[in-house]
Amino acid sequence: MTDTQPTEQASIGAALGRISSGIFILTTGAGPKATGMLASFIKQVSFHPPMVMAAVRQGRPILTRLRESGAFAVNICHKQNGKLVAHFAKGFALDEPAFEGIPHEPAVTGVPVIPEALAYLDCVLRQEVTAGDHILFLGEVVAGSVTSEGEPMIRIRKNGFDY
């Protein structure tokens, strides 16, 4: 962080918070090693091949499983997915069952996808980049589907320095 005045930091935070984002469930691993987390820093970054970026804060337990599996899925939430969002918002330790009571199925890569979500993108991990306090995972989309109807859940933050 730079040495800017507190009012300037507040102004920057307010402006950053206006960057809209979707609400997603990022999943990885398989079988008893399957896990997931609520995510909002997801973006398409390439047309050919189709690629997305998922940013995960350093220190999150899911980092271990992402690196082990070499794959992840982006489950795109819709406005009616409130219970699903609340379930994954609490976070999970590596040994904690993340999918207890959550219907899911393996995608092409073997990572879990959630049919209750609006859509999913199944990705093979292609690159990892450190970006400040987050790690960017670049994944090539190898499969995907719209699994239900509805509008995607969108979020605007009041402060761009916090989720």
Tab-separated table of N, CA and C in Angstrom:
chain	number	residue	atom	x	y	z
A	1	MET	N	0.844	-1.164	0.000
A	1	MET	CA	0.000	0.000	0.000
A	1	MET	C	0.895	1.234	0.000
A	2	THR	N	0.468	2.269	-0.686
A	2	THR	CA	1.259	3.494	-0.765
A	2	THR	C	0.986	4.393	0.430
A	3	ASP	N	1.811	5.403	0.590
A	3	ASP	CA	1.654	6.360	1.692
A	3	ASP	C	0.691	7.465	1.291
A	4	THR	N	-0.582	7.139	1.126
A	4	THR	CA	-1.573	8.151	0.780
A	4	THR	C	-2.315	8.565	2.036
A	5	GLN	N	-2.922	9.709	1.989
A	5	GLN	CA	-3.677	10.238	3.116
A	5	GLN	C	-4.909	9.363	3.365
A	6	PRO	N	-5.387	9.297	4.648
A	6	PRO	CA	-6.571	8.483	4.963
A	6	PRO	C	-7.786	8.824	4.110
A	7	THR	N	-8.014	10.095	3.833
A	7	THR	CA	-9.180	10.450	3.017
A	7	THR	C	-9.018	9.961	1.581
A	8	GLU	N	-7.781	9.983	1.088
A	8	GLU	CA	-7.532	9.461	-0.255
A	8	GLU	C	-7.751	7.951	-0.279
A	9	GLN	N	-7.312	7.237	0.778
A	9	GLN	CA	-7.536	5.784	0.852
A	9	GLN	C	-9.029	5.482	0.878
A	10	ALA	N	-9.797	6.253	1.637
A	10	ALA	CA	-11.248	6.046	1.688
A	10	ALA	C	-11.868	6.269	0.318
A	11	SER	N	-11.385	7.287	-0.382
A	11	SER	CA	-11.886	7.583	-1.719
A	11	SER	C	-11.549	6.450	-2.693
A	12	ILE	N	-10.319	5.942	-2.616
A	12	ILE	CA	-9.910	4.816	-3.465
A	12	ILE	C	-10.754	3.585	-3.143
A	13	GLY	N	-10.945	3.305	-1.847
A	13	GLY	CA	-11.755	2.157	-1.432
A	13	GLY	C	-13.181	2.244	-1.940
A	14	ALA	N	-13.764	3.439	-1.866
A	14	ALA	CA	-15.130	3.627	-2.357
A	14	ALA	C	-15.208	3.400	-3.863
A	15	ALA	N	-14.212	3.920	-4.587
A	15	ALA	CA	-14.198	3.745	-6.042
A	15	ALA	C	-13.984	2.275	-6.419
A	16	LEU	N	-13.037	1.603	-5.765
A	16	LEU	CA	-12.810	0.173	-6.038
A	16	LEU	C	-14.060	-0.657	-5.761
A	17	GLY	N	-14.780	-0.288	-4.710
A	17	GLY	CA	-15.990	-1.021	-4.345
A	17	GLY	C	-17.077	-0.969	-5.399
A	18	ARG	N	-17.006	0.009	-6.285
A	18	ARG	CA	-18.020	0.137	-7.333
A	18	ARG	C	-17.764	-0.779	-8.528
A	19	ILE	N	-16.665	-1.512	-8.492
A	19	ILE	CA	-16.444	-2.513	-9.538
A	19	ILE	C	-17.385	-3.670	-9.239
A	20	SER	N	-18.349	-3.883	-10.108
A	20	SER	CA	-19.328	-4.940	-9.868
A	20	SER	C	-18.685	-6.313	-10.045
A	21	SER	N	-19.205	-7.275	-9.313
A	21	SER	CA	-18.725	-8.652	-9.456
A	21	SER	C	-19.891	-9.603	-9.257
A	22	GLY	N	-19.748	-10.766	-9.833
A	22	GLY	CA	-20.724	-11.806	-9.596
A	22	GLY	C	-20.426	-12.491	-8.276
A	23	ILE	N	-21.298	-13.386	-7.909
A	23	ILE	CA	-21.089	-14.227	-6.728
A	23	ILE	C	-20.974	-15.654	-7.243
A	24	PHE	N	-19.903	-16.327	-6.841
A	24	PHE	CA	-19.568	-17.638	-7.367
A	24	PHE	C	-19.205	-18.593	-6.236
A	25	ILE	N	-19.320	-19.875	-6.508
A	25	ILE	CA	-18.778	-20.911	-5.637
A	25	ILE	C	-17.628	-21.533	-6.415
A	26	LEU	N	-16.418	-21.379	-5.892
A	26	LEU	CA	-15.225	-21.959	-6.496
A	26	LEU	C	-15.025	-23.330	-5.876
A	27	THR	N	-14.968	-24.377	-6.704
A	27	THR	CA	-14.819	-25.737	-6.187
A	27	THR	C	-13.580	-26.394	-6.779
A	28	THR	N	-13.027	-27.339	-6.027
A	28	THR	CA	-11.841	-28.052	-6.470
A	28	THR	C	-11.729	-29.355	-5.694
A	29	GLY	N	-10.741	-30.180	-6.055
A	29	GLY	CA	-10.572	-31.473	-5.395
A	29	GLY	C	-11.610	-32.456	-5.886
A	30	ALA	N	-11.568	-33.660	-5.323
A	30	ALA	CA	-12.533	-34.695	-5.703
A	30	ALA	C	-12.718	-35.644	-4.529
A	31	GLY	N	-13.876	-36.303	-4.509
A	31	GLY	CA	-14.159	-37.267	-3.451
A	31	GLY	C	-14.034	-36.618	-2.077
A	32	PRO	N	-13.345	-37.303	-1.145
A	32	PRO	CA	-13.222	-36.740	0.207
A	32	PRO	C	-12.345	-35.480	0.260
A	33	LYS	N	-11.620	-35.198	-0.806
A	33	LYS	CA	-10.783	-33.996	-0.855
A	33	LYS	C	-11.488	-32.826	-1.547
A	34	ALA	N	-12.750	-32.989	-1.903
A	34	ALA	CA	-13.502	-31.914	-2.555
A	34	ALA	C	-13.773	-30.796	-1.560
A	35	THR	N	-13.638	-29.582	-2.023
A	35	THR	CA	-13.922	-28.426	-1.181
A	35	THR	C	-14.399	-27.271	-2.042
A	36	GLY	N	-14.842	-26.209	-1.390
A	36	GLY	CA	-15.318	-25.050	-2.114
A	36	GLY	C	-15.301	-23.813	-1.247
A	37	MET	N	-15.430	-22.681	-1.892
A	37	MET	CA	-15.470	-21.410	-1.168
A	37	MET	C	-16.300	-20.403	-1.956
A	38	LEU	N	-16.845	-19.440	-1.242
A	38	LEU	CA	-17.531	-18.328	-1.872
A	38	LEU	C	-16.477	-17.433	-2.507
A	39	ALA	N	-16.713	-17.008	-3.740
A	39	ALA	CA	-15.735	-16.184	-4.456
A	39	ALA	C	-16.445	-15.050	-5.184
A	40	SER	N	-15.738	-13.938	-5.315
A	40	SER	CA	-16.283	-12.837	-6.109
A	40	SER	C	-15.259	-12.300	-7.103
A	41	PHE	N	-13.997	-12.624	-6.922
A	41	PHE	CA	-12.956	-12.159	-7.841
A	41	PHE	C	-12.743	-13.195	-8.941
A	42	ILE	N	-13.681	-13.262	-9.876
A	42	ILE	CA	-13.642	-14.187	-11.013
A	42	ILE	C	-13.854	-13.347	-12.265
A	43	LYS	N	-13.091	-13.621	-13.325
A	43	LYS	CA	-13.237	-12.857	-14.556
A	43	LYS	C	-12.817	-13.682	-15.758
A	44	GLN	N	-13.520	-13.529	-16.871
A	44	GLN	CA	-13.076	-14.108	-18.133
A	44	GLN	C	-11.878	-13.304	-18.602
A	45	VAL	N	-10.825	-13.998	-19.080
A	45	VAL	CA	-9.605	-13.292	-19.498
A	45	VAL	C	-9.162	-13.626	-20.915
A	46	SER	N	-9.821	-14.574	-21.591
A	46	SER	CA	-9.415	-14.940	-22.947
A	46	SER	C	-10.588	-15.570	-23.689
A	47	PHE	N	-10.635	-15.314	-25.010
A	47	PHE	CA	-11.622	-15.961	-25.873
A	47	PHE	C	-11.096	-17.287	-26.414
A	48	HIS	N	-9.852	-17.279	-26.920
A	48	HIS	CA	-9.270	-18.456	-27.574
A	48	HIS	C	-7.888	-18.732	-27.009
A	49	PRO	N	-7.701	-19.741	-26.190
A	49	PRO	CA	-8.742	-20.609	-25.662
A	49	PRO	C	-9.569	-19.864	-24.611
A	50	PRO	N	-10.784	-20.348	-24.350
A	50	PRO	CA	-11.571	-19.691	-23.308
A	50	PRO	C	-10.885	-19.889	-21.949
A	51	MET	N	-10.641	-18.777	-21.253
A	51	MET	CA	-9.961	-18.841	-19.957
A	51	MET	C	-10.615	-17.892	-18.970
A	52	VAL	N	-10.557	-18.280	-17.703
A	52	VAL	CA	-11.024	-17.428	-16.615
A	52	VAL	C	-9.928	-17.311	-15.569
A	53	MET	N	-10.054	-16.273	-14.740
A	53	MET	CA	-9.141	-16.032	-13.645
A	53	MET	C	-9.946	-16.088	-12.355
A	54	ALA	N	-9.418	-16.792	-11.378
A	54	ALA	CA	-10.000	-16.835	-10.040
A	54	ALA	C	-8.937	-16.344	-9.068
A	55	ALA	N	-9.246	-15.296	-8.318
A	55	ALA	CA	-8.304	-14.759	-7.337
A	55	ALA	C	-8.692	-15.275	-5.957
A	56	VAL	N	-7.716	-15.845	-5.251
A	56	VAL	CA	-7.942	-16.403	-3.915
A	56	VAL	C	-6.951	-15.740	-2.962
A	57	ARG	N	-7.470	-15.259	-1.835
A	57	ARG	CA	-6.599	-14.597	-0.857
A	57	ARG	C	-5.561	-15.578	-0.327
A	58	GLN	N	-4.321	-15.107	-0.224
A	58	GLN	CA	-3.251	-15.946	0.308
A	58	GLN	C	-3.622	-16.425	1.709
A	59	GLY	N	-3.264	-17.663	2.001
A	59	GLY	CA	-3.550	-18.254	3.302
A	59	GLY	C	-4.841	-19.047	3.363
A	60	ARG	N	-5.697	-18.981	2.341
A	60	ARG	CA	-6.950	-19.743	2.364
A	60	ARG	C	-6.654	-21.232	2.216
A	61	PRO	N	-7.331	-22.095	2.980
A	61	PRO	CA	-7.089	-23.536	2.898
A	61	PRO	C	-7.279	-24.122	1.500
A	62	ILE	N	-8.196	-23.568	0.715
A	62	ILE	CA	-8.489	-24.119	-0.616
A	62	ILE	C	-7.277	-24.068	-1.548
A	63	LEU	N	-6.308	-23.203	-1.268
A	63	LEU	CA	-5.117	-23.107	-2.121
A	63	LEU	C	-4.423	-24.459	-2.274
A	64	THR	N	-4.340	-25.210	-1.178
A	64	THR	CA	-3.704	-26.534	-1.204
A	64	THR	C	-4.405	-27.444	-2.198
A	65	ARG	N	-5.727	-27.507	-2.139
A	65	ARG	CA	-6.488	-28.390	-3.031
A	65	ARG	C	-6.427	-27.916	-4.486
A	66	LEU	N	-6.443	-26.619	-4.711
A	66	LEU	CA	-6.329	-26.104	-6.082
A	66	LEU	C	-5.031	-26.571	-6.723
A	67	ARG	N	-3.966	-26.445	-5.972
A	67	ARG	CA	-2.659	-26.843	-6.511
A	67	ARG	C	-2.554	-28.349	-6.676
A	68	GLU	N	-3.099	-29.112	-5.745
A	68	GLU	CA	-3.060	-30.580	-5.842
A	68	GLU	C	-3.861	-31.089	-7.035
A	69	SER	N	-5.056	-30.557	-7.219
A	69	SER	CA	-5.955	-31.091	-8.247
A	69	SER	C	-5.615	-30.586	-9.646
A	70	GLY	N	-5.071	-29.375	-9.741
A	70	GLY	CA	-4.777	-28.819	-11.057
A	70	GLY	C	-6.022	-28.464	-11.849
A	71	ALA	N	-7.153	-28.350	-11.149
A	71	ALA	CA	-8.415	-28.024	-11.818
A	71	ALA	C	-9.331	-27.322	-10.823
A	72	PHE	N	-10.286	-26.568	-11.362
A	72	PHE	CA	-11.290	-25.935	-10.514
A	72	PHE	C	-12.543	-25.689	-11.341
A	73	ALA	N	-13.644	-25.496	-10.653
A	73	ALA	CA	-14.897	-25.137	-11.317
A	73	ALA	C	-15.401	-23.827	-10.730
A	74	VAL	N	-15.952	-23.010	-11.591
A	74	VAL	CA	-16.612	-21.774	-11.191
A	74	VAL	C	-18.105	-22.036	-11.323
A	75	ASN	N	-18.796	-22.079	-10.195
A	75	ASN	CA	-20.242	-22.255	-10.171
A	75	ASN	C	-20.855	-20.865	-10.039
A	76	ILE	N	-21.587	-20.442	-11.041
A	76	ILE	CA	-22.128	-19.084	-11.105
A	76	ILE	C	-23.479	-19.074	-10.397
A	77	CYS	N	-23.579	-18.285	-9.332
A	77	CYS	CA	-24.804	-18.252	-8.531
A	77	CYS	C	-25.854	-17.349	-9.159
A	78	HIS	N	-27.123	-17.711	-8.934
A	78	HIS	CA	-28.218	-16.837	-9.344
A	78	HIS	C	-28.886	-16.271	-8.102
A	79	LYS	N	-29.780	-15.330	-8.298
A	79	LYS	CA	-30.376	-14.585	-7.184
A	79	LYS	C	-31.104	-15.478	-6.176
A	80	GLN	N	-31.537	-16.654	-6.565
A	80	GLN	CA	-32.250	-17.552	-5.662
A	80	GLN	C	-31.311	-18.514	-4.925
A	81	ASN	N	-30.010	-18.347	-5.040
A	81	ASN	CA	-29.041	-19.247	-4.400
A	81	ASN	C	-28.592	-18.780	-3.017
A	82	GLY	N	-29.429	-18.059	-2.293
A	82	GLY	CA	-29.055	-17.518	-0.988
A	82	GLY	C	-28.548	-18.560	-0.001
A	83	LYS	N	-29.219	-19.707	0.096
A	83	LYS	CA	-28.794	-20.756	1.038
A	83	LYS	C	-27.456	-21.348	0.618
A	84	LEU	N	-27.261	-21.530	-0.659
A	84	LEU	CA	-26.004	-22.058	-1.179
A	84	LEU	C	-24.857	-21.084	-0.884
A	85	VAL	N	-25.097	-19.813	-1.108
A	85	VAL	CA	-24.096	-18.785	-0.827
A	85	VAL	C	-23.753	-18.775	0.662
A	86	ALA	N	-24.765	-18.815	1.518
A	86	ALA	CA	-24.529	-18.811	2.968
A	86	ALA	C	-23.721	-20.032	3.399
A	87	HIS	N	-24.001	-21.192	2.795
A	87	HIS	CA	-23.274	-22.420	3.134
A	87	HIS	C	-21.777	-22.269	2.854
A	88	PHE	N	-21.429	-21.767	1.686
A	88	PHE	CA	-20.018	-21.666	1.306
A	88	PHE	C	-19.336	-20.413	1.856
A	89	ALA	N	-20.109	-19.427	2.296
A	89	ALA	CA	-19.531	-18.204	2.856
A	89	ALA	C	-18.794	-18.469	4.161
A	90	LYS	N	-19.175	-19.515	4.888
A	90	LYS	CA	-18.535	-19.775	6.191
A	90	LYS	C	-17.108	-20.299	6.053
A	91	GLY	N	-16.748	-20.825	4.882
A	91	GLY	CA	-15.394	-21.350	4.678
A	91	GLY	C	-15.220	-22.729	5.297
A	92	PHE	N	-14.233	-23.463	4.802
A	92	PHE	CA	-14.016	-24.833	5.254
A	92	PHE	C	-12.530	-25.120	5.443
A	93	ALA	N	-12.220	-25.846	6.516
A	93	ALA	CA	-10.864	-26.351	6.711
A	93	ALA	C	-10.665	-27.503	5.722
A	94	LEU	N	-9.409	-27.872	5.463
A	94	LEU	CA	-9.131	-28.934	4.486
A	94	LEU	C	-9.778	-30.266	4.847
A	95	ASP	N	-9.902	-30.567	6.127
A	95	ASP	CA	-10.465	-31.859	6.540
A	95	ASP	C	-11.975	-31.791	6.779
A	96	GLU	N	-12.581	-30.655	6.522
A	96	GLU	CA	-14.003	-30.462	6.761
A	96	GLU	C	-14.799	-30.764	5.486
A	97	PRO	N	-15.905	-31.527	5.595
A	97	PRO	CA	-16.705	-31.844	4.398
A	97	PRO	C	-17.503	-30.617	3.919
A	98	ALA	N	-17.118	-30.082	2.777
A	98	ALA	CA	-17.729	-28.857	2.261
A	98	ALA	C	-19.074	-29.108	1.576
A	99	PHE	N	-19.339	-30.338	1.167
A	99	PHE	CA	-20.532	-30.599	0.361
A	99	PHE	C	-21.623	-31.360	1.104
A	100	GLU	N	-21.538	-31.416	2.421
A	100	GLU	CA	-22.551	-32.094	3.221
A	100	GLU	C	-23.911	-31.410	2.996
A	101	GLY	N	-24.869	-32.154	2.456
A	101	GLY	CA	-26.200	-31.621	2.187
A	101	GLY	C	-26.303	-30.800	0.914
A	102	ILE	N	-25.230	-30.721	0.140
A	102	ILE	CA	-25.235	-29.946	-1.107
A	102	ILE	C	-25.137	-30.913	-2.292
A	103	PRO	N	-26.195	-31.033	-3.097
A	103	PRO	CA	-26.106	-31.891	-4.282
A	103	PRO	C	-25.002	-31.397	-5.222
A	104	HIS	N	-24.185	-32.321	-5.684
A	104	HIS	CA	-23.092	-31.985	-6.597
A	104	HIS	C	-22.758	-33.206	-7.436
A	105	GLU	N	-22.026	-32.974	-8.513
A	105	GLU	CA	-21.616	-34.074	-9.391
A	105	GLU	C	-20.239	-33.745	-9.954
A	106	PRO	N	-19.499	-34.761	-10.372
A	106	PRO	CA	-18.167	-34.483	-10.921
A	106	PRO	C	-18.258	-33.912	-12.333
A	107	ALA	N	-17.423	-32.911	-12.584
A	107	ALA	CA	-17.314	-32.338	-13.927
A	107	ALA	C	-16.319	-33.175	-14.728
A	108	VAL	N	-16.021	-32.746	-15.938
A	108	VAL	CA	-15.077	-33.459	-16.805
A	108	VAL	C	-13.729	-33.639	-16.101
A	109	THR	N	-13.268	-32.603	-15.393
A	109	THR	CA	-11.976	-32.672	-14.698
A	109	THR	C	-12.043	-33.458	-13.393
A	110	GLY	N	-13.235	-33.806	-12.953
A	110	GLY	CA	-13.413	-34.531	-11.697
A	110	GLY	C	-13.766	-33.644	-10.523
A	111	VAL	N	-13.603	-32.326	-10.655
A	111	VAL	CA	-13.963	-31.426	-9.556
A	111	VAL	C	-15.483	-31.313	-9.472
A	112	PRO	N	-16.014	-31.013	-8.289
A	112	PRO	CA	-17.470	-30.949	-8.155
A	112	PRO	C	-18.081	-29.701	-8.791
A	113	VAL	N	-19.234	-29.910	-9.420
A	113	VAL	CA	-20.058	-28.798	-9.886
A	113	VAL	C	-21.413	-28.908	-9.193
A	114	ILE	N	-22.083	-27.784	-9.072
A	114	ILE	CA	-23.326	-27.702	-8.303
A	114	ILE	C	-24.486	-27.412	-9.255
A	115	PRO	N	-25.317	-28.429	-9.556
A	115	PRO	CA	-26.422	-28.228	-10.497
A	115	PRO	C	-27.419	-27.149	-10.077
A	116	GLU	N	-27.509	-26.864	-8.784
A	116	GLU	CA	-28.430	-25.830	-8.284
A	116	GLU	C	-28.004	-24.424	-8.711
A	117	ALA	N	-26.733	-24.238	-9.034
A	117	ALA	CA	-26.239	-22.931	-9.478
A	117	ALA	C	-26.777	-22.614	-10.873
A	118	LEU	N	-26.626	-21.383	-11.294
A	118	LEU	CA	-27.106	-20.942	-12.608
A	118	LEU	C	-26.340	-21.614	-13.743
A	119	ALA	N	-25.020	-21.729	-13.574
A	119	ALA	CA	-24.162	-22.303	-14.610
A	119	ALA	C	-22.837	-22.692	-13.964
A	120	TYR	N	-22.035	-23.435	-14.713
A	120	TYR	CA	-20.690	-23.744	-14.226
A	120	TYR	C	-19.699	-23.714	-15.373
A	121	LEU	N	-18.441	-23.479	-15.006
A	121	LEU	CA	-17.310	-23.548	-15.929
A	121	LEU	C	-16.290	-24.481	-15.302
A	122	ASP	N	-15.926	-25.527	-16.003
A	122	ASP	CA	-14.953	-26.523	-15.532
A	122	ASP	C	-13.609	-26.170	-16.149
A	123	CYS	N	-12.592	-25.974	-15.310
A	123	CYS	CA	-11.326	-25.413	-15.778
A	123	CYS	C	-10.115	-26.255	-15.393
A	124	VAL	N	-9.168	-26.317	-16.304
A	124	VAL	CA	-7.857	-26.912	-16.032
A	124	VAL	C	-6.921	-25.760	-15.687
A	125	LEU	N	-6.229	-25.883	-14.575
A	125	LEU	CA	-5.306	-24.843	-14.129
A	125	LEU	C	-4.130	-24.739	-15.095
A	126	ARG	N	-3.899	-23.537	-15.632
A	126	ARG	CA	-2.812	-23.315	-16.584
A	126	ARG	C	-1.691	-22.464	-16.018
A	127	GLN	N	-2.007	-21.575	-15.076
A	127	GLN	CA	-0.973	-20.690	-14.549
A	127	GLN	C	-1.416	-20.139	-13.202
A	128	GLU	N	-0.429	-19.832	-12.376
A	128	GLU	CA	-0.654	-19.235	-11.063
A	128	GLU	C	0.244	-17.999	-10.963
A	129	VAL	N	-0.328	-16.880	-10.525
A	129	VAL	CA	0.411	-15.624	-10.441
A	129	VAL	C	0.118	-14.969	-9.098
A	130	THR	N	1.163	-14.540	-8.393
A	130	THR	CA	0.962	-13.791	-7.155
A	130	THR	C	0.609	-12.355	-7.504
A	131	ALA	N	-0.451	-11.837	-6.859
A	131	ALA	CA	-0.899	-10.463	-7.085
A	131	ALA	C	-1.244	-9.857	-5.726
A	132	GLY	N	-0.285	-9.197	-5.105
A	132	GLY	CA	-0.522	-8.595	-3.797
A	132	GLY	C	-0.889	-9.656	-2.775
A	133	ASP	N	-2.029	-9.492	-2.109
A	133	ASP	CA	-2.447	-10.439	-1.080
A	133	ASP	C	-3.298	-11.592	-1.625
A	134	HIS	N	-3.363	-11.725	-2.936
A	134	HIS	CA	-4.120	-12.805	-3.576
A	134	HIS	C	-3.218	-13.602	-4.521
A	135	ILE	N	-3.679	-14.804	-4.862
A	135	ILE	CA	-3.063	-15.634	-5.894
A	135	ILE	C	-4.076	-15.723	-7.027
A	136	LEU	N	-3.633	-15.426	-8.243
A	136	LEU	CA	-4.501	-15.544	-9.414
A	136	LEU	C	-4.296	-16.907	-10.043
A	137	PHE	N	-5.379	-17.629	-10.219
A	137	PHE	CA	-5.345	-18.930	-10.886
A	137	PHE	C	-5.986	-18.753	-12.250
A	138	LEU	N	-5.209	-18.991	-13.308
A	138	LEU	CA	-5.722	-18.897	-14.664
A	138	LEU	C	-6.090	-20.295	-15.126
A	139	GLY	N	-7.358	-20.459	-15.495
A	139	GLY	CA	-7.831	-21.771	-15.899
A	139	GLY	C	-8.414	-21.761	-17.291
A	140	GLU	N	-8.074	-22.797	-18.067
A	140	GLU	CA	-8.680	-22.980	-19.385
A	140	GLU	C	-9.996	-23.712	-19.209
A	141	VAL	N	-11.057	-23.147	-19.751
A	141	VAL	CA	-12.387	-23.744	-19.631
A	141	VAL	C	-12.474	-24.921	-20.597
A	142	VAL	N	-12.680	-26.120	-20.040
A	142	VAL	CA	-12.756	-27.332	-20.858
A	142	VAL	C	-14.184	-27.867	-20.965
A	143	ALA	N	-15.066	-27.374	-20.104
A	143	ALA	CA	-16.478	-27.767	-20.147
A	143	ALA	C	-17.281	-26.710	-19.411
A	144	GLY	N	-18.562	-26.649	-19.690
A	144	GLY	CA	-19.430	-25.696	-19.013
A	144	GLY	C	-20.854	-25.893	-19.450
A	145	SER	N	-21.768	-25.400	-18.632
A	145	SER	CA	-23.176	-25.549	-18.961
A	145	SER	C	-24.011	-24.577	-18.144
A	146	VAL	N	-25.123	-24.145	-18.724
A	146	VAL	CA	-26.144	-23.425	-17.970
A	146	VAL	C	-27.036	-24.503	-17.379
A	147	THR	N	-27.177	-24.528	-16.066
A	147	THR	CA	-27.866	-25.636	-15.399
A	147	THR	C	-29.237	-25.269	-14.850
A	148	SER	N	-29.552	-23.971	-14.763
A	148	SER	CA	-30.878	-23.554	-14.318
A	148	SER	C	-31.175	-22.170	-14.874
A	149	GLU	N	-32.367	-21.705	-14.659
A	149	GLU	CA	-32.780	-20.392	-15.150
A	149	GLU	C	-32.688	-19.365	-14.031
A	150	GLY	N	-32.561	-18.116	-14.408
A	150	GLY	CA	-32.529	-17.031	-13.431
A	150	GLY	C	-31.496	-15.992	-13.806
A	151	GLU	N	-31.415	-14.958	-12.985
A	151	GLU	CA	-30.439	-13.890	-13.197
A	151	GLU	C	-29.238	-14.122	-12.292
A	152	PRO	N	-28.043	-13.822	-12.789
A	152	PRO	CA	-26.866	-14.000	-11.945
A	152	PRO	C	-26.893	-13.046	-10.749
A	153	MET	N	-26.346	-13.528	-9.641
A	153	MET	CA	-26.229	-12.713	-8.442
A	153	MET	C	-25.049	-11.754	-8.634
A	154	ILE	N	-25.302	-10.467	-8.471
A	154	ILE	CA	-24.293	-9.428	-8.661
A	154	ILE	C	-24.102	-8.684	-7.342
A	155	ARG	N	-22.871	-8.249	-7.104
A	155	ARG	CA	-22.569	-7.554	-5.854
A	155	ARG	C	-21.763	-6.284	-6.129
A	156	ILE	N	-22.124	-5.229	-5.410
A	156	ILE	CA	-21.366	-3.984	-5.378
A	156	ILE	C	-20.945	-3.796	-3.918
A	157	ARG	N	-19.655	-3.577	-3.685
A	157	ARG	CA	-19.150	-3.410	-2.318
A	157	ARG	C	-19.111	-1.926	-1.950
A	158	LYS	N	-19.279	-1.634	-0.665
A	158	LYS	CA	-19.158	-0.252	-0.183
A	158	LYS	C	-17.693	0.151	-0.087
A	159	ASN	N	-16.827	-0.835	0.170
A	159	ASN	CA	-15.419	-0.567	0.376
A	159	ASN	C	-14.605	-1.575	-0.430
A	160	GLY	N	-13.785	-1.100	-1.331
A	160	GLY	CA	-12.985	-1.972	-2.184
A	160	GLY	C	-11.804	-2.619	-1.505
A	161	PHE	N	-11.621	-2.401	-0.196
A	161	PHE	CA	-10.517	-3.013	0.537
A	161	PHE	C	-10.990	-4.193	1.382
A	162	ASP	N	-12.219	-4.650	1.159
A	162	ASP	CA	-12.752	-5.796	1.905
A	162	ASP	C	-13.818	-6.461	1.043
A	163	TYR	N	-14.070	-7.738	1.328
A	163	TYR	CA	-15.116	-8.434	0.585
A	163	TYR	C	-16.471	-7.924	1.020
